[in-house]
CSV table of C-alpha atoms in Angstrom, one decimal:
chain,number,residue,atom,x,y,z
A,639,MET,CA,-8.6,-27.8,-66.2
A,640,GLN,CA,-12.2,-28.0,-64.1
A,641,ASN,CA,-12.2,-26.0,-60.7
A,642,GLU,CA,-14.1,-28.1,-57.8
A,643,HIS,CA,-15.6,-26.2,-54.7
A,644,LEU,CA,-16.0,-28.8,-52.8
A,645,SER,CA,-17.9,-27.0,-49.2
A,646,HIS,CA,-19.3,-27.4,-46.2
A,647,MET,CA,-20.5,-25.6,-43.0
A,648,LYS,CA,-22.3,-26.3,-39.8
A,649,LEU,CA,-25.4,-24.9,-39.7
A,650,THR,CA,-24.4,-22.3,-37.1
A,651,LEU,CA,-21.8,-21.2,-38.5
A,652,THR,CA,-23.6,-20.9,-42.1
A,653,THR,CA,-26.1,-19.1,-40.1
A,654,ILE,CA,-23.8,-16.4,-38.7
A,655,LEU,CA,-21.5,-15.9,-42.0
A,656,PHE,CA,-24.7,-15.6,-43.8
A,657,SER,CA,-26.3,-12.8,-41.1
A,658,ILE,CA,-22.7,-11.4,-40.7
A,659,PHE,CA,-22.9,-11.1,-45.2
A,660,SER,CA,-26.1,-9.3,-45.3
A,661,ILE,CA,-25.4,-7.0,-42.2
A,662,LEU,CA,-22.0,-5.8,-44.0
A,663,SER,CA,-23.0,-5.9,-47.4
A,664,SER,CA,-20.2,-3.7,-49.6
A,665,ALA,CA,-17.9,-4.1,-46.2
A,666,GLN,CA,-16.2,-6.7,-45.8
A,667,PHE,CA,-14.5,-9.2,-43.5
A,668,PRO,CA,-11.7,-8.3,-40.8
A,669,TYR,CA,-8.7,-10.4,-41.5
A,670,THR,CA,-9.1,-10.6,-45.0
A,671,GLN,CA,-7.7,-6.9,-47.0
A,672,ASN,CA,-4.2,-6.0,-46.9
A,673,SER,CA,-5.3,-3.5,-44.7
A,674,TYR,CA,-1.5,-3.3,-43.2
A,675,SER,CA,2.2,-2.8,-44.3
A,676,SER,CA,4.2,-5.8,-42.4
A,677,ALA,CA,8.4,-6.7,-41.8
A,678,LEU,CA,9.7,-9.2,-40.2
A,679,THR,CA,9.8,-8.6,-37.5
A,680,ASN,CA,12.4,-11.2,-35.9
A,681,SER,CA,14.2,-13.6,-37.7
A,682,ASP,CA,16.0,-16.9,-36.8
A,683,ILE,CA,14.0,-17.3,-33.0
A,684,VAL,CA,15.5,-20.5,-31.4
A,685,TYR,CA,11.9,-22.1,-29.7
A,686,GLY,CA,13.5,-24.9,-28.7
A,687,ILE,CA,16.3,-27.6,-29.2
A,688,ASP,CA,15.6,-31.3,-29.8
A,689,THR,CA,17.2,-34.7,-31.2
A,690,ASN,CA,16.9,-35.2,-35.1
A,691,PHE,CA,16.7,-39.0,-36.0
A,692,ALA,CA,20.3,-39.2,-36.6
A,693,ALA,CA,20.4,-38.2,-32.7
A,694,GLN,CA,22.0,-35.4,-33.0
A,695,PRO,CA,21.2,-31.8,-31.8
A,696,ASP,CA,19.0,-30.2,-33.6
A,697,THR,CA,18.5,-26.1,-33.0
A,698,LEU,CA,14.9,-25.4,-34.2
A,699,LEU,CA,14.3,-22.0,-35.7
A,700,LEU,CA,11.4,-19.3,-36.4
A,701,ASP,CA,10.4,-16.1,-38.0
A,702,ILE,CA,8.1,-13.2,-36.6
A,703,TYR,CA,6.3,-11.3,-39.4
A,704,LYS,CA,4.2,-8.6,-37.8
A,705,PRO,CA,1.8,-6.1,-39.3
A,706,ILE,CA,2.8,-2.7,-38.8
A,707,GLY,CA,0.0,-0.2,-37.3
A,708,ASP,CA,-1.8,-2.2,-36.3
A,709,SER,CA,-3.3,-1.9,-32.5
A,710,ASN,CA,-5.5,-4.3,-32.6
A,711,CYS,CA,-4.8,-6.3,-29.4
A,712,GLN,CA,-5.8,-9.6,-30.0
A,713,LYS,CA,-4.1,-10.3,-33.5
A,714,PRO,CA,-5.0,-14.5,-34.4
A,715,ILE,CA,-2.0,-16.5,-34.8
A,716,LEU,CA,-0.9,-18.6,-38.6
A,717,ILE,CA,1.9,-20.8,-38.2
A,718,LEU,CA,3.5,-21.9,-41.4
A,719,VAL,CA,5.0,-25.5,-42.1
A,720,HIS,CA,6.9,-25.4,-45.3
A,721,GLY,CA,7.3,-29.0,-47.1
A,722,GLY,CA,10.5,-30.7,-49.0
A,723,SER,CA,9.6,-34.2,-48.4
A,724,TRP,CA,10.7,-34.1,-44.9
A,725,ILE,CA,14.3,-33.7,-46.0
A,726,ALA,CA,14.6,-30.5,-47.4
A,727,GLY,CA,12.8,-26.9,-47.7
A,728,SER,CA,12.8,-24.2,-44.4
A,729,LYS,CA,11.0,-21.6,-43.3
A,730,ASN,CA,12.2,-18.9,-46.3
A,731,ASP,CA,10.6,-21.0,-49.3
A,732,PRO,CA,9.1,-18.6,-51.7
A,733,ASN,CA,5.2,-19.9,-51.1
A,734,ILE,CA,5.7,-19.8,-47.3
A,735,GLU,CA,7.6,-16.4,-47.4
A,736,PHE,CA,5.0,-15.0,-49.8
A,737,LEU,CA,1.8,-16.3,-47.4
A,738,ALA,CA,3.3,-15.1,-44.0
A,739,GLU,CA,3.6,-10.9,-45.6
A,740,ASP,CA,0.3,-11.0,-46.6
A,741,PHE,CA,-1.3,-12.8,-44.0
A,742,ALA,CA,0.9,-10.3,-41.3
A,743,LYS,CA,-1.0,-7.5,-43.8
A,744,LYS,CA,-4.3,-8.7,-43.0
A,745,GLY,CA,-3.7,-9.0,-39.3
A,746,TYR,CA,-2.4,-11.8,-37.6
A,747,VAL,CA,1.1,-12.4,-36.1
A,748,VAL,CA,3.2,-15.6,-38.2
A,749,ALA,CA,5.4,-17.4,-36.9
A,750,ALA,CA,7.5,-19.9,-40.3
A,751,ILE,CA,8.9,-22.1,-38.7
A,752,ASN,CA,11.8,-24.9,-39.5
A,753,TYR,CA,11.4,-28.0,-38.1
A,754,ARG,CA,13.8,-31.2,-37.8
A,755,LEU,CA,14.1,-33.2,-41.0
A,756,GLY,CA,15.9,-36.1,-42.1
A,757,MET,CA,15.4,-39.6,-42.2
A,758,HIS,CA,17.2,-42.9,-42.6
A,759,VAL,CA,18.2,-44.3,-45.8
A,760,ILE,CA,18.4,-47.5,-47.8
A,761,SER,CA,21.4,-49.6,-48.0
A,762,ASN,CA,20.9,-50.7,-51.9
A,763,TYR,CA,21.1,-47.4,-53.7
A,764,SER,CA,21.4,-47.1,-57.1
A,765,MET,CA,21.3,-43.5,-59.8
A,766,TYR,CA,20.5,-44.9,-62.7
A,767,TRP,CA,22.6,-44.2,-66.3
A,768,ALA,CA,19.9,-41.6,-67.3
A,769,CYS,CA,19.2,-40.1,-63.5
A,770,ASN,CA,19.9,-36.9,-61.7
A,771,THR,CA,19.0,-35.0,-58.7
A,772,SER,CA,17.4,-32.6,-60.9
A,773,ILE,CA,14.6,-35.5,-61.2
A,774,SER,CA,14.8,-37.6,-58.2
A,775,ALA,CA,16.2,-36.7,-54.5
A,776,PRO,CA,18.2,-39.4,-53.3
A,777,CYS,CA,17.8,-38.6,-49.4
A,778,ALA,CA,13.7,-39.8,-50.1
A,779,TYR,CA,14.9,-43.5,-50.5
A,780,ILE,CA,14.2,-44.7,-47.4
A,781,THR,CA,14.8,-47.8,-45.4
A,782,ASP,CA,11.0,-48.7,-44.7
A,783,SER,CA,7.6,-46.7,-43.9
A,784,SER,CA,8.1,-46.1,-40.7
A,785,GLU,CA,10.5,-43.1,-41.7
A,786,ILE,CA,7.6,-41.2,-43.0
A,787,ILE,CA,5.7,-41.7,-39.7
A,788,ARG,CA,8.6,-40.9,-37.4
A,789,ALA,CA,8.9,-37.4,-40.0
A,790,ILE,CA,5.2,-36.6,-40.0
A,791,TYR,CA,5.3,-37.1,-35.5
A,792,ARG,CA,8.8,-35.2,-35.2
A,793,GLY,CA,7.4,-32.6,-37.3
A,794,MET,CA,4.0,-32.4,-35.2
A,795,GLN,CA,5.7,-32.1,-32.3
A,796,ASP,CA,7.6,-28.9,-33.2
A,797,THR,CA,4.8,-27.5,-34.8
A,798,LYS,CA,2.3,-28.0,-31.5
A,799,ALA,CA,6.4,-26.7,-30.0
A,800,ALA,CA,5.8,-23.4,-31.7
A,801,VAL,CA,2.0,-23.1,-30.9
A,802,ARG,CA,3.1,-22.9,-27.5
A,803,PHE,CA,5.7,-20.5,-28.0
A,804,MET,CA,4.0,-18.2,-29.7
A,805,LYS,CA,1.2,-18.2,-26.9
A,806,GLY,CA,3.7,-17.8,-24.8
A,807,ARG,CA,4.4,-14.6,-26.3
A,808,ALA,CA,1.3,-13.7,-26.6
A,809,GLN,CA,1.8,-10.3,-24.3
A,810,VAL,CA,4.8,-9.3,-26.0
A,811,ASP,CA,3.0,-9.9,-29.7
A,812,SER,CA,-0.8,-8.5,-28.5
A,813,THR,CA,-2.1,-11.4,-30.1
A,814,ASP,CA,-5.4,-13.4,-28.9
A,815,ILE,CA,-3.9,-17.4,-27.8
A,816,ASN,CA,-7.7,-18.8,-28.3
A,817,ASN,CA,-7.1,-18.4,-32.4
A,818,VAL,CA,-4.2,-20.3,-33.4
A,819,TYR,CA,-4.3,-21.6,-37.2
A,820,LEU,CA,-2.3,-23.7,-38.9
A,821,ALA,CA,-0.9,-23.9,-42.4
A,822,GLY,CA,1.2,-26.2,-44.5
A,823,GLU,CA,2.1,-27.3,-48.0
A,824,SER,CA,3.1,-30.8,-49.0
A,825,ALA,CA,5.2,-32.3,-46.2
A,826,GLY,CA,3.6,-29.4,-44.3
A,827,GLY,CA,0.1,-29.9,-45.1
A,828,PHE,CA,0.4,-33.8,-43.4
A,829,ILE,CA,2.4,-32.2,-40.0
A,830,VAL,CA,-0.1,-29.7,-39.7
A,831,LEU,CA,-2.9,-31.9,-40.2
A,832,ALA,CA,-1.7,-34.6,-37.2
A,833,ALA,CA,-1.2,-31.7,-35.1
A,834,ALA,CA,-4.6,-30.7,-35.6
A,835,TYR,CA,-6.2,-33.8,-34.8
A,836,LEU,CA,-3.6,-36.2,-33.6
A,837,ARG,CA,-4.2,-34.8,-29.6
A,838,ASP,CA,-4.9,-38.5,-27.6
A,839,GLU,CA,-1.9,-40.2,-26.7
A,840,VAL,CA,-3.7,-43.3,-27.4
A,841,GLN,CA,-3.2,-42.5,-30.6
A,842,LYS,CA,-0.5,-41.7,-31.0
A,843,PRO,CA,1.8,-44.3,-34.0
A,844,ALA,CA,3.0,-47.7,-33.4
A,845,ASP,CA,5.4,-46.8,-36.0
A,846,CYS,CA,7.0,-43.9,-32.7
A,847,PHE,CA,7.6,-46.3,-30.3
A,848,SER,CA,11.0,-47.7,-30.4
A,849,LEU,CA,12.0,-49.8,-33.3
A,850,ASN,CA,15.3,-51.6,-34.2
A,851,PRO,CA,17.6,-50.2,-35.3
A,852,SER,CA,18.0,-48.5,-39.4
A,853,ALA,CA,20.0,-50.9,-41.9
A,854,THR,CA,23.7,-49.3,-43.2
A,855,PRO,CA,22.6,-46.4,-45.8
A,856,ASP,CA,24.7,-47.2,-49.1
A,857,PRO,CA,27.8,-45.4,-49.2
A,858,ASP,CA,26.2,-43.5,-52.2
A,859,LEU,CA,23.7,-42.3,-49.4
A,860,LEU,CA,26.1,-40.9,-46.6
A,861,THR,CA,25.5,-37.3,-47.4
A,862,CYS,CA,21.9,-38.0,-46.3
A,863,LEU,CA,23.6,-37.9,-42.6
A,864,PRO,CA,25.0,-36.0,-41.0
A,865,ASP,CA,29.1,-36.0,-40.1
A,866,SER,CA,27.7,-38.1,-37.2
A,867,PHE,CA,24.7,-40.4,-36.7
A,868,SER,CA,23.7,-43.1,-34.8
A,869,LEU,CA,21.2,-45.8,-37.0
A,870,ASP,CA,19.2,-46.2,-33.3
A,871,ARG,CA,15.1,-45.6,-33.8
A,872,PRO,CA,14.2,-44.8,-30.1
A,873,ASP,CA,10.7,-44.0,-28.6
A,874,LEU,CA,9.8,-40.8,-29.9
A,875,GLY,CA,8.2,-40.0,-26.7
A,876,SER,CA,4.2,-38.1,-26.3
A,877,ILE,CA,2.8,-36.5,-28.9
A,878,ASP,CA,3.4,-33.5,-27.4
A,879,GLY,CA,6.5,-32.8,-27.5
A,880,ASP,CA,8.8,-31.5,-24.5
A,881,LEU,CA,9.9,-27.9,-25.9
A,882,ASN,CA,7.7,-25.1,-23.9
A,883,VAL,CA,5.1,-26.8,-22.3
A,884,GLN,CA,5.2,-24.1,-19.2
A,885,SER,CA,3.4,-22.4,-22.3
A,886,GLY,CA,0.0,-23.5,-22.3
A,887,ASN,CA,-1.5,-26.0,-24.6
A,888,SER,CA,-1.3,-27.0,-28.3
A,889,LYS,CA,-5.1,-26.7,-28.9
A,890,ILE,CA,-5.5,-24.6,-32.3
A,891,LYS,CA,-8.8,-23.4,-34.0
A,892,GLY,CA,-8.2,-24.2,-37.7
A,893,VAL,CA,-5.7,-25.5,-40.3
A,894,ALA,CA,-4.9,-25.1,-44.1
A,895,ASN,CA,-3.4,-28.1,-45.9
A,896,PHE,CA,-1.9,-27.1,-49.1
A,897,TYR,CA,-0.9,-30.9,-51.3
A,898,GLY,CA,-0.5,-32.5,-48.5
A,899,GLY,CA,-2.2,-35.4,-46.0
A,900,MET,CA,-3.5,-37.6,-44.3
A,901,LEU,CA,-1.6,-41.3,-43.1
A,902,ASP,CA,-4.8,-42.0,-40.6
A,903,LEU,CA,-8.2,-40.7,-41.0
A,904,SER,CA,-9.7,-41.9,-38.1
A,905,LEU,CA,-8.4,-39.2,-36.9
A,906,LEU,CA,-10.7,-37.1,-38.1
A,907,ASN,CA,-13.3,-39.3,-36.4
A,908,ASN,CA,-12.2,-39.3,-32.7
A,909,SER,CA,-11.0,-36.4,-32.3
A,910,THR,CA,-12.6,-34.6,-28.9
A,911,ASP,CA,-11.3,-31.3,-30.6
A,912,LYS,CA,-12.8,-30.1,-34.0
A,913,PRO,CA,-10.3,-27.4,-35.9
A,914,ALA,CA,-11.8,-26.0,-39.0
A,915,ILE,CA,-9.9,-27.6,-42.0
A,916,TYR,CA,-9.1,-25.5,-45.5
A,917,GLN,CA,-7.7,-27.7,-48.0
A,918,PHE,CA,-6.2,-27.2,-51.7
A,919,HIS,CA,-4.9,-29.6,-54.1
A,920,GLN,CA,-4.7,-29.8,-57.8
A,921,GLY,CA,-5.5,-33.5,-59.7
A,922,SER,CA,-2.4,-33.6,-61.4
A,923,ASP,CA,0.0,-33.7,-58.0
A,924,VAL,CA,2.4,-36.8,-59.1
A,925,VAL,CA,4.5,-36.5,-55.1
A,926,VAL,CA,1.1,-36.6,-53.0
A,927,ASP,CA,-1.8,-37.9,-55.0
A,928,TYR,CA,-4.9,-36.2,-53.8
A,929,GLN,CA,-7.1,-39.0,-53.7
A,930,TYR,CA,-5.8,-42.8,-52.1
A,931,ASN,CA,-2.7,-43.9,-53.0
A,932,ARG,CA,1.9,-44.4,-52.4
A,933,ILE,CA,3.5,-40.6,-51.4
A,934,LEU,CA,5.5,-40.6,-54.8
A,935,GLY,CA,3.7,-43.7,-56.3
A,936,ARG,CA,2.9,-41.8,-59.4
A,937,ILE,CA,6.7,-40.4,-59.5
A,938,ASN,CA,7.4,-43.6,-59.6
A,939,TRP,CA,4.7,-45.6,-62.0
A,940,GLU,CA,3.7,-43.1,-64.4
A,941,CYS,CA,7.2,-41.2,-64.2
A,942,PHE,CA,10.1,-43.5,-63.7
A,943,ALA,CA,8.8,-46.5,-65.0
A,944,PRO,CA,8.0,-46.4,-68.4
A,945,THR,CA,12.2,-44.8,-69.6
A,946,ASN,CA,13.2,-46.8,-66.7
A,947,VAL,CA,15.3,-43.5,-66.1
A,948,CYS,CA,15.0,-43.7,-61.8
A,949,GLN,CA,15.6,-46.0,-59.1
A,950,PRO,CA,11.5,-46.2,-57.9
A,951,TYR,CA,11.4,-45.0,-54.3
A,952,PRO,CA,10.4,-47.8,-51.5
A,953,ASN,CA,8.8,-48.2,-49.0
A,954,MET,CA,6.8,-45.1,-49.3
A,955,PRO,CA,3.2,-45.6,-47.4
A,956,PHE,CA,0.2,-45.0,-48.8
A,957,ALA,CA,-1.5,-41.6,-47.7
A,958,TYR,CA,-5.0,-40.0,-47.8
A,959,GLY,CA,-4.9,-36.9,-50.2
A,960,SER,CA,-7.6,-34.0,-50.1
A,961,LYS,CA,-9.7,-35.1,-52.2
A,962,SER,CA,-9.9,-38.2,-49.8
A,963,ILE,CA,-9.9,-36.0,-46.7
A,964,TYR,CA,-12.9,-34.5,-48.3
A,965,ASN,CA,-15.0,-37.3,-49.1
A,966,HIS,CA,-14.1,-38.6,-45.2
A,967,LEU,CA,-15.8,-35.1,-44.0
A,968,VAL,CA,-18.6,-35.9,-46.1
A,969,ALA,CA,-19.8,-39.2,-45.0
A,970,MET,CA,-19.3,-37.8,-41.3
A,971,GLY,CA,-22.3,-35.8,-42.1
A,972,SER,CA,-23.0,-33.8,-39.2
A,973,GLN,CA,-20.3,-34.7,-37.1
A,974,SER,CA,-17.7,-33.6,-39.3
A,975,PRO,CA,-15.4,-29.9,-38.7
A,976,LEU,CA,-16.1,-26.5,-41.0
A,977,TYR,CA,-14.2,-27.3,-43.7
A,978,LEU,CA,-13.6,-26.4,-47.6
A,979,THR,CA,-11.8,-28.0,-49.7
A,980,GLU,CA,-10.7,-26.9,-53.2
A,981,ILE,CA,-9.9,-29.2,-56.0
A,982,VAL,CA,-8.2,-27.9,-59.2
A,983,SER,CA,-9.3,-31.5,-61.0
A,984,ASN,CA,-6.8,-31.5,-64.2
A,985,TYR,CA,-5.4,-35.8,-63.4
A,986,ASN,CA,-3.8,-36.6,-67.0
A,987,TYR,CA,-2.4,-39.9,-66.7
A,988,MET,CA,0.7,-40.1,-68.0
A,989,ASN,CA,0.5,-36.2,-68.6
A,990,ASP,CA,1.8,-34.8,-65.0
A,991,CYS,CA,5.8,-35.5,-65.2
A,992,PHE,CA,6.9,-32.4,-66.0
A,993,ALA,CA,4.1,-30.2,-65.8
A,994,ASN,CA,3.7,-31.4,-61.7
A,995,GLY,CA,0.7,-30.2,-60.1
A,996,HIS,CA,3.0,-30.5,-56.2
A,997,SER,CA,1.8,-26.7,-55.8
A,998,ILE,CA,-0.4,-23.7,-55.7
A,999,ASP,CA,-2.0,-23.1,-59.1
A,1000,ASN,CA,-2.7,-19.2,-57.8
A,1001,VAL,CA,-0.7,-18.3,-54.2
A,1002,THR,CA,-2.5,-14.6,-54.2
A,1003,MET,CA,-6.1,-16.2,-54.9
A,1004,ARG,CA,-5.8,-19.2,-52.1
A,1005,SER,CA,-3.7,-17.2,-49.7
A,1006,SER,CA,-7.8,-15.4,-50.1
A,1007,ASN,CA,-10.2,-18.0,-49.8
A,1008,LEU,CA,-7.7,-19.5,-46.9
A,1009,ALA,CA,-8.2,-15.3,-45.0
A,1010,ALA,CA,-12.2,-15.4,-45.8
A,1011,PHE,CA,-12.3,-19.2,-44.8
A,1012,PHE,CA,-10.4,-18.4,-41.3
A,1013,SER,CA,-12.6,-14.9,-40.8
A,1014,GLY,CA,-15.8,-16.6,-40.0
A,1015,VAL,CA,-14.5,-18.6,-37.4
A,1016,ILE,CA,-12.0,-16.3,-36.2
A,1017,LEU,CA,-15.7,-14.4,-36.5
A,1018,SER,CA,-17.6,-16.4,-34.5
A,1019,SER,CA,-15.7,-17.0,-31.7
A,1020,GLY,CA,-15.9,-13.0,-30.9
A,1021,ASN,CA,-12.5,-11.8,-32.0
A,1022,ASN,CA,-13.6,-8.4,-34.0
A,1023,PRO,CA,-10.8,-5.6,-34.1
A,1024,PRO,CA,-12.8,-2.7,-34.0
A,1025,MET,CA,-14.2,-4.4,-30.4
A,1026,ASN,CA,-11.3,-5.7,-28.6
A,1027,CYS,CA,-9.4,-3.7,-27.1
A,1028,SER,CA,-12.2,-1.7,-25.3
A,1029,LEU,CA,-12.9,-0.6,-22.9
A,1030,ILE,CA,-16.2,-3.0,-22.1
A,1031,SER,CA,-16.8,-2.2,-17.8
A,1032,VAL,CA,-16.1,0.9,-17.6
A,1033,PRO,CA,-18.3,2.3,-14.5
A,1034,GLU,CA,-18.7,6.0,-15.6
A,1035,ILE,CA,-20.1,5.6,-18.7
A,1036,SER,CA,-21.5,2.6,-21.3
A,1037,GLN,CA,-23.6,2.2,-24.6
A,1038,LYS,CA,-26.2,3.3,-23.0
A,1039,ASP,CA,-25.5,6.6,-22.2
A,1040,PHE,CA,-24.9,7.7,-26.3
A,1041,SER,CA,-27.7,7.1,-29.0
A,1042,ILE,CA,-26.3,7.6,-33.3
A,1043,TYR,CA,-28.9,8.9,-35.8
A,1044,PRO,CA,-30.1,7.8,-38.5
A,1045,VAL,CA,-29.4,4.2,-39.0
A,1046,PRO,CA,-28.5,4.1,-41.4
A,1047,ALA,CA,-26.7,7.2,-41.6
A,1048,ARG,CA,-25.2,8.9,-44.5
A,1049,ASP,CA,-23.1,12.5,-44.4
A,1050,ARG,CA,-24.5,13.9,-41.1
A,1051,ILE,CA,-24.3,11.8,-37.4
A,1052,SER,CA,-26.2,12.8,-34.5
A,1053,ILE,CA,-25.0,11.6,-30.9
A,1054,ASN,CA,-27.3,12.7,-28.1
A,1055,TYR,CA,-25.5,11.3,-24.7
A,1056,SER,CA,-25.7,13.5,-21.0
A,1057,SER,CA,-24.2,16.3,-20.2
A,1058,SER,CA,-22.4,15.1,-17.7
A,1059,ILE,CA,-20.2,13.2,-19.7
A,1060,HIS,CA,-17.1,14.5,-21.6
A,1061,LEU,CA,-16.6,13.5,-25.0
A,1062,GLU,CA,-13.0,14.4,-25.8
A,1063,LYS,CA,-12.2,12.9,-29.2
A,1064,ILE,CA,-14.3,10.5,-31.9
A,1065,ILE,CA,-12.6,7.5,-33.7
A,1066,TRP,CA,-13.3,5.8,-37.2
A,1067,LYS,CA,-12.7,2.6,-37.9
A,1068,ASP,CA,-13.8,0.3,-40.8
A,1069,VAL,CA,-15.4,-3.3,-39.8
A,1070,VAL,CA,-10.6,-4.6,-40.0
A,1071,GLY,CA,-10.3,-1.9,-37.3
A,1072,LYS,CA,-8.4,0.4,-39.1
A,1073,GLU,CA,-8.3,3.9,-38.3
A,1074,ILE,CA,-10.1,5.9,-41.1
A,1075,GLY,CA,-10.9,8.8,-39.4
A,1076,LEU,CA,-10.1,11.4,-36.1
A,1077,GLU,CA,-12.5,14.6,-34.9
A,1078,ILE,CA,-10.9,16.2,-31.8
A,1079,ILE,CA,-14.2,17.5,-29.7
A,1080,ASN,CA,-13.9,21.4,-28.3
A,1081,GLY,CA,-17.2,21.8,-26.0
A,1082,ARG,CA,-20.4,20.0,-27.2
A,1083,ILE,CA,-21.2,18.7,-29.5
A,1084,ALA,CA,-24.2,17.3,-31.5
A,1085,GLU,CA,-23.4,16.8,-34.4
A,1086,ILE,CA,-20.6,15.3,-36.5
A,1087,LEU,CA,-19.9,14.9,-40.6
A,1088,SER,CA,-18.9,10.8,-41.8
A,1089,PRO,CA,-15.5,10.2,-43.3
A,1090,ALA,CA,-15.2,11.1,-47.1
A,1091,ASN,CA,-14.0,7.8,-47.9
A,1092,ALA,CA,-16.6,5.8,-46.2
A,1093,VAL,CA,-18.2,4.2,-48.8
A,1094,SER,CA,-21.8,1.5,-47.5
A,1095,GLY,CA,-21.0,-0.5,-44.9
A,1096,LEU,CA,-20.5,-1.2,-40.6
A,1097,TYR,CA,-18.2,1.7,-39.0
A,1098,PHE,CA,-17.9,1.7,-35.3
A,1099,LEU,CA,-17.4,4.6,-34.0
A,1100,GLU,CA,-14.9,5.0,-31.2
A,1101,LEU,CA,-16.0,7.7,-28.1
A,1102,HIS,CA,-13.1,8.5,-25.9
A,1103,CYS,CA,-14.6,10.6,-22.8
A,1104,ARG,CA,-13.1,12.0,-19.5
A,1105,GLU,CA,-15.1,9.0,-17.7
A,1106,GLY,CA,-13.3,6.5,-20.0
A,1107,LYS,CA,-13.9,5.3,-23.9
A,1108,VAL,CA,-17.3,3.3,-25.2
A,1109,THR,CA,-17.4,1.4,-28.5
A,1110,LYS,CA,-20.9,1.9,-31.4
A,1111,LYS,CA,-21.8,0.5,-34.3
A,1112,ILE,CA,-23.0,2.8,-36.8
A,1113,PHE,CA,-24.1,2.1,-40.6
A,1114,ILE,CA,-23.4,4.1,-43.7
A,1115,GLY,CA,-25.5,4.0,-46.7
A,1116,ARG,CA,-25.1,5.9,-50.0
């Protein structure tokens, strides 16, 4: 098994990241360490109601995870979108719950969403004698390829509605509406990439306008539809949908695709917005090929066909997996967005049916890598936890009123400030904004001791005075 670490960043961000790494030494990027405990603060919050594929109302729910003990007033937002072939799955899937908890511990406010599921199915289905629902998904036998395109489109609309919903809660959640990120796995990967890059009405797929009604489903597949359903396929509406439009726009800063893909790579070329892209995929994936292939195509050819065990999935569209997307980004050169692609090259023809790579090989490691990638994007936007909630414009005092030395400091730090300033307390914070020390000041001081638990790196001193508050950077070298 070989890991390919395929990455590219534009020079501007590369320079920023290099500078930050050089400065921080052993210190860590903000939003990369599990600095907080987290809890599911609200579950099953309604973020909208919309019409599903069968013309029935569908109530859309999300769960919100928040870091406990985080005073940052500009937390980034992460929205997670589950997989399940657009017919199954939920916000409670194991990887989704893990990522939600993990990123909340890193300082994000996370929303795990449900979205509209389901597609119209074929009229000539047959469950072969050796087949069963553990190796075949009956509801994935779709009437035509338009059903996949329309399912992605509905999921994209719902994801954009969730983005606007979370932006509308910014004051409640203490979040930064300019740092919203998406992540999805499998079908969710297709959806988040569409939400990130389908930004213009002229890009609306032809299949998402009004189509002829679907064929009458095979009686054995009626369980794939609700009790009451319509076979009509109306126009699906605008690329943004109609939900939560009063809460702002659906623009995002970055997107993560775990073993999903895209149907149309031209979206990457035409977009005026260029959210950063993280991708992970395994070569052994037989559900979504990491290169260019039909969705579920390798299952048909490598798993079902050799033994005739199950009816092949019909009507699936071709899609570009993560490696094909990566190759396209490379070809874009300087016009590409920032991206990081991680490919596990473990493809073995006819040997992947029961060791399927349609999964995250090491969710803890991939979560850490994604957090590090997004952290650089967040920092480059000016979001830095220790500085976010400082009083930037205080008429009575400013950073110029204080000098701190030596630089770098070790155990003892000298502070110079005017006799007209009344310093009352000093709070030490690390680079992720976590409080690591507090000093209450009685009278005037000229020297303080650095916290015993402070290792070499960058820290921030919040100087709380009667006249206001300022934040000073300080380097500890030990």
